mmCIF file of C-alpha atoms in Angstrom:
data_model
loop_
_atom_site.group_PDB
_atom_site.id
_atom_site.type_symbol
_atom_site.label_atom_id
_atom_site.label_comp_id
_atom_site.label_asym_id
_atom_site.label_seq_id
_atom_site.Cartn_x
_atom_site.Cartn_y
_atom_site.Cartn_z
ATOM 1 C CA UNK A 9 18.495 34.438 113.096
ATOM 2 C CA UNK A 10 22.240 34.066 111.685
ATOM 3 C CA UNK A 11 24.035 30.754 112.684
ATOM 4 C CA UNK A 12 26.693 31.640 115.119
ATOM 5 C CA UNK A 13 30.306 31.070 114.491
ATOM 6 C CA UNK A 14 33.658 31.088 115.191
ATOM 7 C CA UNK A 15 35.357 33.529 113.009
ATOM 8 C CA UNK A 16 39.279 34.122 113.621
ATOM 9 C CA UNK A 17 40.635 37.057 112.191
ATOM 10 C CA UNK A 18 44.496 37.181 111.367
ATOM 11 C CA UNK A 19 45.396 40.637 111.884
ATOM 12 C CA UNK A 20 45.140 43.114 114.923
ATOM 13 C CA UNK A 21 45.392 46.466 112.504
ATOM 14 C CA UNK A 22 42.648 49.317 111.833
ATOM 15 C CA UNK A 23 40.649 47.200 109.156
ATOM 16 C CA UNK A 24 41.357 43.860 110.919
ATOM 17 C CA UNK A 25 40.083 45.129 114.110
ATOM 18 C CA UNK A 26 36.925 47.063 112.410
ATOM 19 C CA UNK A 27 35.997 43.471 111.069
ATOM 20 C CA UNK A 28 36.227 42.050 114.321
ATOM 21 C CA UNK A 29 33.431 44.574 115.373
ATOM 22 C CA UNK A 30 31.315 43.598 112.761
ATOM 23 C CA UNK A 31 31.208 40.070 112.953
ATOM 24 C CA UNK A 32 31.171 40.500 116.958
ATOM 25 C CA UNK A 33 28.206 42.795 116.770
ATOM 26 C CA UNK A 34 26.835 39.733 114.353
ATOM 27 C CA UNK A 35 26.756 37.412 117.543
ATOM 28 C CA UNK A 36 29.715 35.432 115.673
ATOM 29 C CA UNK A 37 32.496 34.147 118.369
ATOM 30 C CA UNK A 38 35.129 36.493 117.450
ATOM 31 C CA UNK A 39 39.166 35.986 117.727
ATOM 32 C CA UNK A 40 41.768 38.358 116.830
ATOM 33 C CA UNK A 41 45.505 36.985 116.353
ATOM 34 C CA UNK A 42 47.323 40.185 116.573
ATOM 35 C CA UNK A 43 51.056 39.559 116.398
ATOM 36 C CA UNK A 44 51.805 41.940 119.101
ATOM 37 C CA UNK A 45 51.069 40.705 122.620
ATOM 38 C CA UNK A 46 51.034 44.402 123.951
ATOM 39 C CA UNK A 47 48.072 45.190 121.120
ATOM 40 C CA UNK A 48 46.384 41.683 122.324
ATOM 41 C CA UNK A 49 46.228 42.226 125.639
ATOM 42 C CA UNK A 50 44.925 45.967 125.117
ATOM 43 C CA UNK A 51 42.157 44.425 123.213
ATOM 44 C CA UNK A 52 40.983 41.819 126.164
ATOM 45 C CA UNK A 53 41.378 43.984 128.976
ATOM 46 C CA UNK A 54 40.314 48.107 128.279
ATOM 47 C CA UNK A 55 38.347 46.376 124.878
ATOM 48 C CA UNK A 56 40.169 49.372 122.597
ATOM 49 C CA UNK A 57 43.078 49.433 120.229
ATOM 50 C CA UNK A 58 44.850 52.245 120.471
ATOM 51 C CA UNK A 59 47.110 52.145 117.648
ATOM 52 C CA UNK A 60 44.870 51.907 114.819
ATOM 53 C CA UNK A 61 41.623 52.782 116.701
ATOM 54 C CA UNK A 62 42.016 54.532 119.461
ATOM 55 C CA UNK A 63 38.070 56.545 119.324
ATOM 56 C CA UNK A 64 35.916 52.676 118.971
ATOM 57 C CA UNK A 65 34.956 51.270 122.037
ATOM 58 C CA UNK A 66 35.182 47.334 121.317
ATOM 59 C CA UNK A 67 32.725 44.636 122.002
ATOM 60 C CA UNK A 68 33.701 42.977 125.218
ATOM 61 C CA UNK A 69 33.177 39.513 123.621
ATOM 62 C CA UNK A 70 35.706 40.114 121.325
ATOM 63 C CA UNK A 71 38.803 37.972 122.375
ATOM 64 C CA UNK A 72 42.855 38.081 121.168
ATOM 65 C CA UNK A 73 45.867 36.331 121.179
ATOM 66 C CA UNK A 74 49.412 36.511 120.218
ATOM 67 C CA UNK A 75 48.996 32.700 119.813
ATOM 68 C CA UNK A 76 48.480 31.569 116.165
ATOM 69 C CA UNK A 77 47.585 28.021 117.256
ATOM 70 C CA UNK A 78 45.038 29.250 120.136
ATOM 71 C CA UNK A 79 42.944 32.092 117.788
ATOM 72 C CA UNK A 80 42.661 29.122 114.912
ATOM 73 C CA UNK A 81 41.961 26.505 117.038
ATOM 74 C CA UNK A 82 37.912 26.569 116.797
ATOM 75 C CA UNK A 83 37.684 28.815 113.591
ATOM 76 C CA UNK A 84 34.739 27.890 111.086
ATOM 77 C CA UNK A 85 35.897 31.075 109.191
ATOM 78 C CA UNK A 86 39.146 32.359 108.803
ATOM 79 C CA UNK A 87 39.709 36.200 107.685
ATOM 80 C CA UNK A 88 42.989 37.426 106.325
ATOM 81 C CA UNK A 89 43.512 40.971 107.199
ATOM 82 C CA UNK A 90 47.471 40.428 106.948
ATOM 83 C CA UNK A 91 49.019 43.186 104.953
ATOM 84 C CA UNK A 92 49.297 41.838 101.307
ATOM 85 C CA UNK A 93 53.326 42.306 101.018
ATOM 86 C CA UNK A 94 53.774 40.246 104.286
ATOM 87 C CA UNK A 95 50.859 37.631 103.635
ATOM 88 C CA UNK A 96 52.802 34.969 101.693
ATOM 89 C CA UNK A 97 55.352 34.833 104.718
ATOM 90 C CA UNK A 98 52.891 34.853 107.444
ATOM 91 C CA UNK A 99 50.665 32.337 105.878
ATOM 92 C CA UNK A 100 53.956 29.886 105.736
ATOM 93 C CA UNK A 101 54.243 30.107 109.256
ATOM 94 C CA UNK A 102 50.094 30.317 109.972
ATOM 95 C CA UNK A 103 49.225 27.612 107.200
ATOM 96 C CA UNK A 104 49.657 23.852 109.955
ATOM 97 C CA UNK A 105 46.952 26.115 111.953
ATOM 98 C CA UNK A 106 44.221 26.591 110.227
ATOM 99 C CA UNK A 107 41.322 24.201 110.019
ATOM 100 C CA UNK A 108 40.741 22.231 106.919
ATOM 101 C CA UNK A 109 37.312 23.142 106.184
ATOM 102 C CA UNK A 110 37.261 26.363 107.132
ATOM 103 C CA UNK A 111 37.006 28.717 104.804
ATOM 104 C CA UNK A 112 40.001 31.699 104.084
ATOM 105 C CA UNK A 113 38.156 34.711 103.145
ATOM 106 C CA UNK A 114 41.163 37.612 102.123
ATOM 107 C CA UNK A 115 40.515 40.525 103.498
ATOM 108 C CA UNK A 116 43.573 42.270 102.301
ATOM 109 C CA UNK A 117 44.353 43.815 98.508
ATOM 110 C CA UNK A 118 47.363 43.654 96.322
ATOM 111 C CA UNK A 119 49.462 42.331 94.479
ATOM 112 C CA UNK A 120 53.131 40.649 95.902
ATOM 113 C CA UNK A 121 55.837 42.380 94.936
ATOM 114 C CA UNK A 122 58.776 39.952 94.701
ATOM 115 C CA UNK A 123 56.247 37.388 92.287
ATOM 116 C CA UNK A 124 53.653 39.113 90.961
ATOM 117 C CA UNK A 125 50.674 36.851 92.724
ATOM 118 C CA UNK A 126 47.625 37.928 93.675
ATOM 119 C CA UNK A 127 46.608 37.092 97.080
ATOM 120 C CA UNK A 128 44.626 33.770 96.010
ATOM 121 C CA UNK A 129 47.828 32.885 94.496
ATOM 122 C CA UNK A 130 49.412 33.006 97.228
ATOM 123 C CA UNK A 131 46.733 30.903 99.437
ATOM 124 C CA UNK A 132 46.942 28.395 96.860
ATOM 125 C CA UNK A 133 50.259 27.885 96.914
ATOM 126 C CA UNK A 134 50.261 27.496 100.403
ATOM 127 C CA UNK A 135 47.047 26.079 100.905
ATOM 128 C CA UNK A 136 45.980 24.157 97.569
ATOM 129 C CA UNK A 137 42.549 23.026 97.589
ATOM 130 C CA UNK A 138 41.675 24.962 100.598
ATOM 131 C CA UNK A 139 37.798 26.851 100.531
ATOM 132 C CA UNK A 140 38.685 30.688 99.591
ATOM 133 C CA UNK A 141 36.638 34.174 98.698
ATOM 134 C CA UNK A 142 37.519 37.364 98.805
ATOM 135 C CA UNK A 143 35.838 40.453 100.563
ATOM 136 C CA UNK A 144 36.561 43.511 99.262
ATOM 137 C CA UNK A 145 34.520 47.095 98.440
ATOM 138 C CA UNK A 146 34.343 50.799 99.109
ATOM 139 C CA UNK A 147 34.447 50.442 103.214
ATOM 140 C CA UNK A 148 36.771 52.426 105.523
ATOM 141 C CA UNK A 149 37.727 50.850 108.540
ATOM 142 C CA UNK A 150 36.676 53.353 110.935
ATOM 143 C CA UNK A 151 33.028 53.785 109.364
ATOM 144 C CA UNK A 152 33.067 50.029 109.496
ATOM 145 C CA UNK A 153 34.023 49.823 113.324
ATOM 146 C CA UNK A 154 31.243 52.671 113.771
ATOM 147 C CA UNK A 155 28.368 50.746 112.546
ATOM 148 C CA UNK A 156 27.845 53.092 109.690
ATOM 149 C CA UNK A 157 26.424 51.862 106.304
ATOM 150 C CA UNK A 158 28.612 49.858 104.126
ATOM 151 C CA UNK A 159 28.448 47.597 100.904
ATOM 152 C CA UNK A 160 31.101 45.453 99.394
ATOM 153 C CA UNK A 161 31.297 42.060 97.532
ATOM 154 C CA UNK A 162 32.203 38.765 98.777
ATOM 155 C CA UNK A 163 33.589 36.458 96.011
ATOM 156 C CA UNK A 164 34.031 33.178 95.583
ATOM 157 C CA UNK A 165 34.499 30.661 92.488
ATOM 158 C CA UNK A 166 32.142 28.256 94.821
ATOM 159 C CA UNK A 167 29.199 30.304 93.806
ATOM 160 C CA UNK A 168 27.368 28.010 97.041
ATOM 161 C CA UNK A 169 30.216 29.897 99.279
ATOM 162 C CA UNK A 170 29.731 33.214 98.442
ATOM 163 C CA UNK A 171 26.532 33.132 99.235
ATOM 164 C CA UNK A 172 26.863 31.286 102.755
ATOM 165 C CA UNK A 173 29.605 33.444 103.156
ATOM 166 C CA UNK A 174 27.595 36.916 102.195
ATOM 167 C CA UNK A 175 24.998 35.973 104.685
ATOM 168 C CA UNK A 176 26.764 35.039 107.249
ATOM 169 C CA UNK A 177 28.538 38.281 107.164
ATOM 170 C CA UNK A 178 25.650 40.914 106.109
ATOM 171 C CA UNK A 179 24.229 43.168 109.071
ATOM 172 C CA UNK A 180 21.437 45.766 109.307
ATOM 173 C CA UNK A 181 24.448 48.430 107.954
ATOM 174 C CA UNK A 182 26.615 45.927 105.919
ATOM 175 C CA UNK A 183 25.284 44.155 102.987
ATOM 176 C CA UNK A 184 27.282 41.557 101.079
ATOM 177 C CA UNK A 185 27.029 40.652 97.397
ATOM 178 C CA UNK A 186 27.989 37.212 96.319
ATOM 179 C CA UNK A 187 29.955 36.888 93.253
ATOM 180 C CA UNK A 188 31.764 34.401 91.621
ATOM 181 C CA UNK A 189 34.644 36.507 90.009
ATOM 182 C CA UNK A 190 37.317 35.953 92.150
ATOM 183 C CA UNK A 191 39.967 37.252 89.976
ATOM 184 C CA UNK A 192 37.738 40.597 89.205
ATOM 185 C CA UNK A 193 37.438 41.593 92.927
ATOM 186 C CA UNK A 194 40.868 41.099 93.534
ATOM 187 C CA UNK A 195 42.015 42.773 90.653
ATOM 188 C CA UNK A 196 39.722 45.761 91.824
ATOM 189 C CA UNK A 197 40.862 45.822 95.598
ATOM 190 C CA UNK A 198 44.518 45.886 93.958
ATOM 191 C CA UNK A 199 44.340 48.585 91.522
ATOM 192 C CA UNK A 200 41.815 50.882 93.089
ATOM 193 C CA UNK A 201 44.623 51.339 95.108
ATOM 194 C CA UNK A 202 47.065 52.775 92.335
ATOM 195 C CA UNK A 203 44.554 55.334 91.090
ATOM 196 C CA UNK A 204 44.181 56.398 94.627
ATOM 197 C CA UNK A 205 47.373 57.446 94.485
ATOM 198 C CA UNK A 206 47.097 59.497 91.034
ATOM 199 C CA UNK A 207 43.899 61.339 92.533
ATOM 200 C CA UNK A 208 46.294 62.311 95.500
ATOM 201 C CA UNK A 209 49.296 63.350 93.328
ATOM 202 C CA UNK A 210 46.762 65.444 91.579
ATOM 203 C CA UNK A 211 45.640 67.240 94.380
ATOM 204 C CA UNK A 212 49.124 67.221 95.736
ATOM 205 C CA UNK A 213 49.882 69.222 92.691
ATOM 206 C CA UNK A 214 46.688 71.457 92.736
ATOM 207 C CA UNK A 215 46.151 70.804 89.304
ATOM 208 C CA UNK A 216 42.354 70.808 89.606
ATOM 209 C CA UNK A 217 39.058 68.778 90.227
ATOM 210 C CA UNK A 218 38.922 68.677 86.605
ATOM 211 C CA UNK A 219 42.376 67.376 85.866
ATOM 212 C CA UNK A 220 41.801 64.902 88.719
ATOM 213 C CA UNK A 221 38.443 63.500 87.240
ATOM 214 C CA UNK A 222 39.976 62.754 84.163
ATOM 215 C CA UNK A 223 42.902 60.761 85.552
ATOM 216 C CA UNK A 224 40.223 58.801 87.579
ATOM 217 C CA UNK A 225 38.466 57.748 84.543
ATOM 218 C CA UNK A 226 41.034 56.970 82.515
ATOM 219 C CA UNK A 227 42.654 54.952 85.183
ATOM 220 C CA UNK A 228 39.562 53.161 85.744
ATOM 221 C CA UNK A 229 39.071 52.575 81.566
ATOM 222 C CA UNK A 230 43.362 51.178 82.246
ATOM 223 C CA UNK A 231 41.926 49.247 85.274
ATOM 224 C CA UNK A 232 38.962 47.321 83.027
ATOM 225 C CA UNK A 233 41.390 46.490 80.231
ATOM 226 C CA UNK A 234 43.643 44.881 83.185
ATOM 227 C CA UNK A 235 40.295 43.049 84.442
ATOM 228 C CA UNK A 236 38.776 41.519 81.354
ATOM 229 C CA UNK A 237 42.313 40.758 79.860
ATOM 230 C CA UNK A 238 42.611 38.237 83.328
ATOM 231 C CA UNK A 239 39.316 36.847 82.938
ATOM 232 C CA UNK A 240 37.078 39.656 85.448
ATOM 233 C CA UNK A 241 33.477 39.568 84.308
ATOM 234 C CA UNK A 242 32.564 43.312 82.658
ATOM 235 C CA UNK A 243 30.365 43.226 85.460
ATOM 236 C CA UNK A 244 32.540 43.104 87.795
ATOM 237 C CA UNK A 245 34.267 46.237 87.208
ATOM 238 C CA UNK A 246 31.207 48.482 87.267
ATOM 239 C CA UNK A 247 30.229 46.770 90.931
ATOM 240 C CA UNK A 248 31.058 47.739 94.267
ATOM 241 C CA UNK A 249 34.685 46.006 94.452
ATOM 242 C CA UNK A 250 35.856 47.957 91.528
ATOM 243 C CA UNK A 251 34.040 51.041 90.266
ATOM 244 C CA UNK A 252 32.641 51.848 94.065
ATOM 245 C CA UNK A 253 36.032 51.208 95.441
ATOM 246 C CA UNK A 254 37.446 53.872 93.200
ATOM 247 C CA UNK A 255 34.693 56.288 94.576
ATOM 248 C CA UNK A 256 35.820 55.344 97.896
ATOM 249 C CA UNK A 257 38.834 56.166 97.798
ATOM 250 C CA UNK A 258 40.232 57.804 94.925
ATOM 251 C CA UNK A 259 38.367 61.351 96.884
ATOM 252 C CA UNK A 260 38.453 60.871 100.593
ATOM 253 C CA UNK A 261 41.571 61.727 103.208
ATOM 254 C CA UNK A 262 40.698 58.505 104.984
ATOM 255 C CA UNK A 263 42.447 56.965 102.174
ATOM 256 C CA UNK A 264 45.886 56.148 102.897
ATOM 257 C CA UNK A 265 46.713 55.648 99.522
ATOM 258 C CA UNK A 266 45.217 58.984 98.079
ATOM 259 C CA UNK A 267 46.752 61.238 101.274
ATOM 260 C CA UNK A 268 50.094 59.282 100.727
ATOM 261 C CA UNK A 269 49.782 60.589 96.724
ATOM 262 C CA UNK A 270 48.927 64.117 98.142
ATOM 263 C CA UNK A 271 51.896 64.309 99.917
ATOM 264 C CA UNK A 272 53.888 62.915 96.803
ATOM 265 C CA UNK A 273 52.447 65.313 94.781
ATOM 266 C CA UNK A 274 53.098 67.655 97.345
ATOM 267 C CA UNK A 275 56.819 67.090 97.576
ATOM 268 C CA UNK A 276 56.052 66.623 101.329
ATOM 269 C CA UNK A 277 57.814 63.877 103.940
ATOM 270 C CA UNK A 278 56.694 60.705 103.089
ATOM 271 C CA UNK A 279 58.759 58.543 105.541
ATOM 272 C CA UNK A 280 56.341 58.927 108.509
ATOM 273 C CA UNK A 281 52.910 57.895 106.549
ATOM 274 C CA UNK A 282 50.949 54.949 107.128
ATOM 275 C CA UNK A 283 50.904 51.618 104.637
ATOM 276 C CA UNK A 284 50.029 52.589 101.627
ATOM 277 C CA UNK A 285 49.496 49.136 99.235
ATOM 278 C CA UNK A 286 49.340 51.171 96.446
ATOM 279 C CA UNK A 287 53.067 52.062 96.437
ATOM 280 C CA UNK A 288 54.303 48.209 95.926
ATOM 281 C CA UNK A 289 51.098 47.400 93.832
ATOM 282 C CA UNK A 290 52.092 50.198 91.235
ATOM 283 C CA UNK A 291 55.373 48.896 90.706
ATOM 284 C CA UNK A 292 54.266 45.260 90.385
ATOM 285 C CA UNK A 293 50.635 46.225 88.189
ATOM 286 C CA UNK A 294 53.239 47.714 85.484
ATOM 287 C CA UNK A 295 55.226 44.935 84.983
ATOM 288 C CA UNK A 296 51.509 42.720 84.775
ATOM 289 C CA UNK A 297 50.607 44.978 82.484
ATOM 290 C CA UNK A 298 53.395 45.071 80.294
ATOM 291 C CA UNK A 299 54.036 41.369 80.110
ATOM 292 C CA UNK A 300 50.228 40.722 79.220
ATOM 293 C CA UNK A 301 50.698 43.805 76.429
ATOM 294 C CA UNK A 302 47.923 46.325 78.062
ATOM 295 C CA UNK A 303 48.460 49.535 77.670
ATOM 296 C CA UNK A 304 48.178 51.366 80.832
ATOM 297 C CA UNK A 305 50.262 54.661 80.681
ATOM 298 C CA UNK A 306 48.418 55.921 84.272
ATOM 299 C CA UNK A 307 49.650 53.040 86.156
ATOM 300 C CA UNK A 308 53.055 52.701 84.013
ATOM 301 C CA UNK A 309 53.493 56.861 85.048
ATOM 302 C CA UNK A 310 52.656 56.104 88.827
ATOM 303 C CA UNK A 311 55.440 53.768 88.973
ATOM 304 C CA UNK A 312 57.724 55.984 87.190
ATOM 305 C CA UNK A 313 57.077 58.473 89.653
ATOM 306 C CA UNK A 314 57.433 55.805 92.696
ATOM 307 C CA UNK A 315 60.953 54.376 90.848
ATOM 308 C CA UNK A 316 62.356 57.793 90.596
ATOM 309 C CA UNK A 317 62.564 57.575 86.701
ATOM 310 C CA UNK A 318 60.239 60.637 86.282
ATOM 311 C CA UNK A 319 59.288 63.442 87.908
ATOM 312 C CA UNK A 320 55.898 64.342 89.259
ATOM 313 C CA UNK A 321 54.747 67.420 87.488
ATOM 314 C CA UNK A 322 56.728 66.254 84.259
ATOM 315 C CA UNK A 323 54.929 63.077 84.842
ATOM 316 C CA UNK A 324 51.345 64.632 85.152
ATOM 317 C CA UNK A 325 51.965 66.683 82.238
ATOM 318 C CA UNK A 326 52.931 63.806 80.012
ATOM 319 C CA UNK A 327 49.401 62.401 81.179
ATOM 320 C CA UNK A 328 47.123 65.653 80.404
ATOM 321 C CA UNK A 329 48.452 66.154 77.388
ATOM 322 C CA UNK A 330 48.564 62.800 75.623
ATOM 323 C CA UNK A 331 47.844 62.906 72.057
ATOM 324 C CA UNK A 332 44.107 63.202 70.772
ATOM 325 C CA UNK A 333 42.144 60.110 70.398
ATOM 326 C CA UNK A 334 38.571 58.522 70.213
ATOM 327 C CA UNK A 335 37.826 57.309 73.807
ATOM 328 C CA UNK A 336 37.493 53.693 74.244
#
C-alpha cells in the first residue's frame, strides 16, 4: 500500500485538475491552488470544474484554495501545472511558500520566451538547490481525469527521486518510468509541441497523410539533434516523453497545439483558441537552435510562419521539396 501524502498542485486548469484526480484517486491528500477563487470554490462545493472540465465528476476529497500560503502549507510534493510562459513570474511570488524538502515536480512544457530557459531553469533560479523532476509523456488531460490508461516518464537527476517519485505517483492505469535525463524530457515535452503544430498546418492545408508523416519524422530526426546536442540520452528520445509524446499529439484533435496548427493552416480565426505552448516555444526553439548551430529547417519554418515572415503554403512547399539527400 502507497504511503499517503500531501501533494499540492499549483494550477486549477484542465491538466492541473486531471492530476489532482489522479493523485486523489491514489489516496494522496490532494490541494489545488487555483488562482481564481470562483474556480476554487466550484471545486470544494459541486466537486467539478467547469471551465476546463466540465464532463469529470471530482473526488470529494479533493480540496482548493485561492491561498498560495494555505495549499503549500503541508505539501510533501509540490506539482507545477502553471502554464510555462507565466511560471517564472508565478514562482517569484509562490517561491517563500513552498516547503524546503519538498520536492517540485514540473508538470508544465516549454521553453520561456523572453530568456530562453527551460522550466528547471527557471526553478533553479528561483529555487537553487531545491529537489526537482519532471513529469511529462503522451497523456491528455481528460483521459487522465477519466481513469483511462496512461504512461509517461518522471525524471529526475536524483536517480533515488525518480524512483520515489514514479511510485508514489503510478496507479492501476498510470505507470511512471524513472529517468534520470532531466534535460531530455523537458526538451521532449517542449518540442513535441512545435511538431504538433506542423502536423496541424498540414492537415489545415489538406496536403495529405503522406505529406504529414514525413514532416513528423523529420521534425522528430530535428527534435533528436536538439536533444543529444543539450546532453538528452539517445534513449531518451525514443521513450515515452519524446517519441510517444509526438504520437500523442502530433494526430489527435485533443491536441491544442495540432487543432491550433489546423486552423493556421486553415487560414481560420485563431484569436478564440485555447493555449497553445507550441506557438511561443517555436519562436524561442529557433533561436536555441540557431545559436547552438543545429539545423532545424521544420522548427525554423514554423516560426516563420508564426512571425509572419512566410507564408503557410509557400512555407510547406519550401519543406516538401527540399533538395535530395541521404537521410540521417
Amino acid at each position: 500500500m502507497k504511503m499517503q501524502k500531501h501533494i499540492t498542485i499549483l494550477g486549477g486548469g484542465a491538466w492541473g485538475t486531471a492530476l489532482a484526480v489522479l493523485t486523489a484517486t491514489l489516496g494522496h491528500h490532494t490541494h489545488i491552488y487555483a488562482r481564481e477563487k470562483k474556480t476554487a470554490k466550484e471545486i470544494n462545493n459541486r466537486h467539478r470544474n467547469s471551465r476546463y472540465l466540465p464532463d469529470i465528476s471530482l473526488p470529494d476529497t479533493i480540496r482548493a484554495t485561492a491561498d498560495p500560503q494555505k495549499a503549500l502549507a503541508a505539501a510533501d510534493i509540490v506539482l507545477a501545472v502553471i502554464p510555462s510562459q507565466a511560471f517564472g513570474a508565478a514562482l517569484e511570488q509562490l517561491a517563500s511558500f513552498v516547503p524546503a524538502k519538498a520536492p517540485l515536480v514540473l508538470c508544465n512544457k516549454g521553453i520561456e520566451e523572453t530568456s530562453g530557459r527551460f522550466m528547471s531553469d527557471v526553478v533553479q533560479d528561483i529555487l537553487p538547490y531545491h529537489p526537482l523532476a519532471t513529469l511529462s509523456g503522451p497523456s491528455f488531460a481528460r483521459d487522465v481525469a477519466k481513469g483511462l490508461p496512461a504512461a509517461v516518464t518522471l525524471a529526475s537527476r536524483d536517480n533515488s527521486l525518480a524512483h520515489d517519485l514514479a511510485h508514489l505517483l503510478s496507479g492501476r492505469n498510470f505507470r511512471c518510468y524513472a529517468s534520470t535525463d532531466l534535460i531530455g524530457v523537458e526538451i521532449g515535452g517542449a518540442l513535441k509541441n512545435v511538431l504538433a503544430l506542423t502536423a496541424g498546418v498540414a492537415a489545415g492545408l489538406k496536403i495529405g497523410a503522406s505529406a504529414q508523416a514525413a514532416l513528423v519524422t523529420r521534425g522528430f530526426t530535428e527534435l533528436r539533434r536538439i536533444g543529444i546536442t543539450l546532453g538528452s540520452k539517445p534513449e531518451t528520445m525514443t521513450g515515452l516523453a519524446v517519441l510517444g509524446d509526438i504520437v500523442l499529439t502530433c494526430s489527435s484533435p485533443q491536441s491544442r497545439n495540432y487543432t491550433y496548427g489546423v486552423a493556421l493552416g486553415a487560414s481560420q480565426p485563431l484569436t478564440d483558441l485555447p493555449l497553445a505552448e507550441g506557438v511561443a516555444t517555436a519562436l524561442v526553439a529557433a533561436r536555441l537552435c540557431e545559436k547552438h548551430g543545429i539545423d532545424a529547417p521544420i522548427i525554423d519554418t514554423i516560426a516563420a510562419i508564426l512571425s509572419d515572415k512566410m507564408h503557410v503554403e509557400d512555407a510547406m512547399q519550401t519543406l516538401i521539396t527540399r533538395p535530395v539527400k541521404f537521410e540521417d
